[in-house]
Short mmCIF file of C-alpha atoms in Angstrom, two decimals:
data_model
loop_
_atom_site.label_atom_id
_atom_site.label_comp_id
_atom_site.label_asym_id
_atom_site.label_seq_id
_atom_site.Cartn_x
_atom_site.Cartn_y
_atom_site.Cartn_z
CA MET A 1 -4.62 27.79 8.56
CA ASN A 2 -2.34 26.65 5.73
CA ARG A 3 0.77 24.72 6.43
CA ASN A 4 2.60 23.15 3.47
CA LEU A 5 3.61 19.60 4.39
CA SER A 6 4.18 18.40 0.88
CA GLY A 7 6.28 15.35 0.89
CA LYS A 8 6.41 14.91 4.65
CA VAL A 9 5.58 11.49 6.01
CA VAL A 10 3.12 11.45 8.93
CA VAL A 11 2.24 8.28 10.90
CA ILE A 12 -1.07 8.38 12.89
CA THR A 13 -2.02 5.72 15.34
CA GLY A 14 -5.54 4.97 16.33
CA ALA A 15 -6.37 6.19 12.76
CA SER A 16 -9.61 4.15 12.26
CA ARG A 17 -11.94 6.75 13.77
CA GLY A 18 -12.40 9.97 15.72
CA ILE A 19 -9.36 12.27 16.08
CA GLY A 20 -7.09 9.82 14.15
CA ALA A 21 -9.32 9.52 11.15
CA ALA A 22 -9.84 13.26 10.99
CA ALA A 23 -6.05 13.79 11.32
CA LEU A 24 -5.44 11.59 8.30
CA GLN A 25 -7.64 13.96 6.21
CA ALA A 26 -6.15 17.15 7.77
CA PHE A 27 -2.50 16.06 7.01
CA ALA A 28 -3.30 14.70 3.66
CA ALA A 29 -5.04 18.03 2.74
CA GLN A 30 -1.58 19.75 3.46
CA GLY A 31 0.24 17.47 1.01
CA ALA A 32 1.64 14.94 3.42
CA HIS A 33 2.05 11.20 2.88
CA VAL A 34 -0.08 9.76 5.65
CA VAL A 35 0.20 6.32 7.35
CA ALA A 36 -2.80 4.98 9.15
CA MET A 37 -2.10 2.57 11.96
CA ALA A 38 -4.82 0.77 13.98
CA ARG A 39 -6.19 -2.54 14.82
CA ASP A 40 -9.20 -2.32 12.44
CA ALA A 41 -7.66 -3.33 9.24
CA ALA A 42 -10.71 -2.92 7.10
CA ARG A 43 -11.42 0.51 8.31
CA ILE A 44 -7.98 2.04 7.87
CA THR A 45 -7.66 0.31 4.45
CA ALA A 46 -10.83 1.99 3.26
CA LEU A 47 -9.74 5.35 4.66
CA ALA A 48 -6.42 5.17 2.96
CA ARG A 49 -8.00 4.09 -0.35
CA ASP A 50 -10.29 7.18 -0.19
CA ILE A 51 -7.32 9.48 0.43
CA GLY A 52 -5.38 8.05 -2.50
CA PRO A 53 -1.88 6.85 -3.41
CA ASP A 54 -0.18 9.09 -0.80
CA ALA A 55 -1.78 7.13 2.01
CA MET A 56 -0.76 3.89 3.55
CA ALA A 57 -2.64 1.49 5.85
CA LEU A 58 -0.85 -0.65 8.38
CA PRO A 59 -2.85 -2.88 10.78
CA CYS A 60 -1.15 -2.67 14.16
CA ASP A 61 -1.75 -3.20 17.80
CA MET A 62 0.19 -0.49 19.60
CA ALA A 63 0.39 -2.73 22.78
CA ASP A 64 2.56 -5.17 20.83
CA TRP A 65 6.15 -3.84 20.57
CA GLY A 66 7.11 -6.37 17.81
CA ALA A 67 4.10 -5.33 15.76
CA VAL A 68 4.92 -1.62 16.21
CA ASP A 69 8.54 -2.07 15.36
CA ALA A 70 7.62 -4.00 12.23
CA ALA A 71 5.03 -1.44 11.14
CA ILE A 72 7.51 1.50 11.44
CA GLY A 73 10.00 -0.65 9.48
CA ALA A 74 7.46 -0.91 6.70
CA VAL A 75 6.99 2.84 6.63
CA LEU A 76 10.63 3.41 6.36
CA ALA A 77 10.95 0.83 3.64
CA ARG A 78 8.35 2.58 1.52
CA PHE A 79 9.07 6.31 2.28
CA GLY A 80 12.60 6.28 3.63
CA ARG A 81 11.81 8.68 6.60
CA ILE A 82 9.16 9.65 9.18
CA ASP A 83 8.72 13.32 9.75
CA VAL A 84 5.78 13.24 12.21
CA MET A 85 4.53 10.65 14.63
CA ILE A 86 1.10 11.10 16.14
CA ASN A 87 0.53 8.74 19.14
CA ASN A 88 -3.24 8.92 19.23
CA ALA A 89 -4.34 5.23 19.93
CA GLY A 90 -6.33 5.10 23.27
CA VAL A 91 -9.16 3.41 24.98
CA ILE A 92 -11.38 4.64 27.88
CA ASP A 93 -12.21 1.10 29.19
CA PRO A 94 -12.40 -0.22 31.82
CA ILE A 95 -14.67 2.43 33.40
CA SER A 96 -14.76 1.10 36.88
CA HIS A 97 -14.00 1.88 40.52
CA ILE A 98 -10.59 0.61 41.64
CA ALA A 99 -12.02 -1.87 44.14
CA GLU A 100 -14.10 -3.54 41.50
CA ALA A 101 -11.78 -3.24 38.46
CA ASP A 102 -10.75 -6.29 36.58
CA PRO A 103 -6.95 -6.46 36.74
CA ALA A 104 -6.47 -7.86 33.30
CA ALA A 105 -8.71 -5.13 31.74
CA TRP A 106 -7.03 -2.42 33.73
CA GLY A 107 -3.55 -3.73 32.63
CA HIS A 108 -4.68 -3.84 29.00
CA SER A 109 -5.62 -0.22 29.17
CA ILE A 110 -2.15 0.66 30.35
CA ASP A 111 -0.70 -1.48 27.53
CA ILE A 112 -2.46 0.76 24.95
CA ASN A 113 -2.65 4.21 26.58
CA LEU A 114 0.87 4.17 28.01
CA LYS A 115 3.01 1.38 26.70
CA GLY A 116 1.56 2.05 23.23
CA VAL A 117 2.87 5.57 23.39
CA PHE A 118 6.30 4.33 24.56
CA HIS A 119 6.36 1.79 21.68
CA GLY A 120 5.51 4.49 19.18
CA MET A 121 8.21 6.84 20.51
CA LYS A 122 10.87 4.18 20.75
CA ALA A 123 10.36 2.94 17.24
CA VAL A 124 10.65 6.40 15.59
CA ILE A 125 13.28 8.23 17.72
CA PRO A 126 16.30 6.42 16.23
CA PRO A 127 15.30 7.10 12.43
CA MET A 128 14.34 10.70 13.37
CA ARG A 129 17.72 11.26 14.99
CA ALA A 130 19.42 9.72 11.94
CA GLN A 131 17.64 12.10 9.62
CA GLY A 132 18.26 15.15 11.78
CA GLY A 133 14.87 15.80 13.30
CA GLY A 134 11.14 15.16 13.49
CA THR A 135 8.03 15.82 15.50
CA ILE A 136 6.36 13.38 17.91
CA ILE A 137 2.92 14.36 19.28
CA ASN A 138 1.32 12.39 22.07
CA VAL A 139 -2.47 12.83 22.27
CA SER A 140 -3.03 13.51 25.92
CA SER A 141 -6.13 14.45 28.10
CA GLY A 142 -7.13 16.62 30.98
CA ALA A 143 -7.32 13.29 32.72
CA ALA A 144 -3.43 13.33 32.75
CA THR A 145 -3.61 15.80 35.64
CA ASN A 146 -7.03 15.48 37.04
CA PRO A 147 -8.44 12.30 38.56
CA LEU A 148 -11.90 11.22 37.62
CA GLU A 149 -14.07 8.72 39.35
CA GLY A 150 -14.10 5.37 37.54
CA TRP A 151 -11.29 6.34 35.21
CA SER A 152 -8.28 5.17 37.23
CA ALA A 153 -6.74 3.23 34.25
CA TYR A 154 -7.31 6.00 31.84
CA CYS A 155 -6.01 8.69 34.13
CA ALA A 156 -3.02 6.69 35.02
CA GLY A 157 -2.14 5.91 31.41
CA LYS A 158 -2.58 9.56 30.31
CA ALA A 159 -0.49 10.81 33.30
CA GLY A 160 2.24 8.40 32.29
CA ALA A 161 2.07 9.43 28.69
CA LEU A 162 2.48 13.14 29.69
CA MET A 163 5.58 12.16 31.57
CA LEU A 164 6.83 10.33 28.44
CA THR A 165 6.36 13.61 26.58
CA ARG A 166 8.44 15.48 29.17
CA ALA A 167 11.11 12.82 29.36
CA GLY A 168 11.24 12.51 25.56
CA HIS A 169 11.84 16.26 25.14
CA LEU A 170 14.52 16.24 27.90
CA GLU A 171 16.38 13.36 26.16
CA GLU A 172 15.82 14.15 22.46
CA GLY A 173 15.42 17.96 22.19
CA ALA A 174 19.09 18.41 21.64
CA HIS A 175 18.91 15.88 18.77
CA GLY A 176 16.50 18.05 16.78
CA LEU A 177 13.36 16.22 17.82
CA ARG A 178 10.23 18.14 18.73
CA ILE A 179 8.16 16.31 21.31
CA LEU A 180 4.98 17.64 22.79
CA GLY A 181 1.46 16.67 23.60
CA LEU A 182 -2.17 17.70 22.76
CA SER A 183 -4.87 17.80 25.35
CA PRO A 184 -7.98 18.23 23.22
CA GLY A 185 -10.80 18.37 25.83
CA THR A 186 -13.99 16.55 25.04
CA VAL A 187 -14.39 15.56 21.44
CA ALA A 188 -17.46 14.14 19.69
CA THR A 189 -16.18 10.72 19.10
CA ASP A 190 -17.29 7.09 19.86
CA MET A 191 -15.39 7.34 23.21
CA GLN A 192 -17.84 10.04 24.39
CA VAL A 193 -20.75 7.76 23.60
CA ARG A 194 -19.13 5.04 25.84
CA ILE A 195 -18.57 7.61 28.57
CA LYS A 196 -22.16 8.90 28.40
CA ALA A 197 -23.58 5.33 28.68
CA SER A 198 -21.42 4.68 31.82
CA GLY A 199 -23.19 7.34 33.83
CA ILE A 200 -19.99 7.71 36.07
CA ASN A 201 -18.38 11.07 36.89
CA PRO A 202 -19.25 14.55 35.65
CA VAL A 203 -17.98 13.96 32.13
CA SER A 204 -20.68 11.39 31.50
CA GLN A 205 -23.36 14.16 32.36
CA LEU A 206 -22.15 16.59 29.72
CA ASP A 207 -24.58 17.52 27.02
CA PRO A 208 -23.23 16.18 23.68
CA SER A 209 -23.50 19.73 22.22
CA VAL A 210 -20.53 20.85 24.30
CA HIS A 211 -18.14 18.37 22.61
CA ILE A 212 -15.80 19.83 20.00
CA PRO A 213 -15.81 18.27 16.46
CA ALA A 214 -12.84 15.84 15.75
CA ASP A 215 -11.73 18.22 13.04
CA TRP A 216 -10.59 20.69 15.64
CA PRO A 217 -7.90 18.59 17.28
CA ALA A 218 -6.93 17.33 13.90
CA ARG A 219 -6.27 20.76 12.57
CA THR A 220 -4.39 21.57 15.84
CA LEU A 221 -2.14 18.66 15.26
CA VAL A 222 -1.19 20.03 11.86
CA TRP A 223 -0.54 23.49 13.53
CA MET A 224 1.64 21.73 16.18
CA CYS A 225 4.09 20.61 13.59
CA GLY A 226 5.24 24.24 12.99
CA PRO A 227 7.27 26.65 15.04
CA ASP A 228 4.24 28.39 16.48
CA ALA A 229 3.92 25.47 18.91
CA ASP A 230 7.60 25.46 19.99
CA PRO A 231 6.75 27.12 23.32
CA TRP A 232 4.93 23.91 24.27
CA LEU A 233 7.76 21.52 23.63
CA GLY A 234 7.81 18.98 26.41
CA GLN A 235 4.34 19.97 27.48
CA ASP A 236 0.66 19.52 26.50
CA VAL A 237 -1.06 22.08 24.30
CA SER A 238 -4.52 22.53 25.74
CA LEU A 239 -7.36 23.06 23.19
CA ARG A 240 -9.41 24.45 26.00
CA ASP A 241 -7.11 27.54 25.65
CA VAL A 242 -8.91 30.28 23.76
CA GLY A 243 -5.56 31.56 22.65
CA VAL A 244 -4.64 28.28 21.10
CA ARG A 245 -7.92 28.04 19.39
CA LYS A 246 -7.37 31.41 17.92
CA ALA A 247 -3.77 30.62 16.85
CA VAL A 248 -5.00 27.49 15.02
CA GLY A 249 -7.82 29.46 13.37
CA LEU A 250 -10.63 27.56 14.93
CA ILE A 251 -12.30 30.65 16.25
CA ALA A 252 -11.99 34.33 15.34
#
């Protein structure tokens, strides 16, 4: 797949590792200016330095609206626009049954997985409207529609994020914004290590060999910025779909 994104400004949250870090590389390879946002300042600074002068690192906690608003302001001050926003930041913890869950930890998961997506969308929608368009992609999960034991916080957060995708498309589609989600399936990231160690629910029992590489969803995110993904506006693209994998060029 080759999509020319030269000069486009792409903001990626949760960019310090996994899908986010792979997406930085994938978009940079297509000529985009990439902005890495995450709490791990040292890691995103190193990633941006490796990519080169077209990359920017902004330490940011997506659960903190003031921090998100300020970070997006810094992007606009440097580049003057934002063409793509990838809301990828997310956490699996706490893995716990509802009856035993710590309320503070459960709420913090919602702050990141749901409110963080809202913060990202709220921050970029006005400038995208003003410039006449843009793409927002919320990284979703099969957990958005399927409950899993011990994952009540994660499932609830992802279900809410899917509804934000739907609501965002309803409200902003007429203003030229493309809003959609990506459900990548199980990906070989640090999150899967944490899931495996928990021993709770069938996902923890999966053999690591079945997980797809982080490069696959990263390349899919690039593909989703083009018109071939328009049929999924307001919905999640599922990377479990063989047709999608073929369209992206992941399989023959």
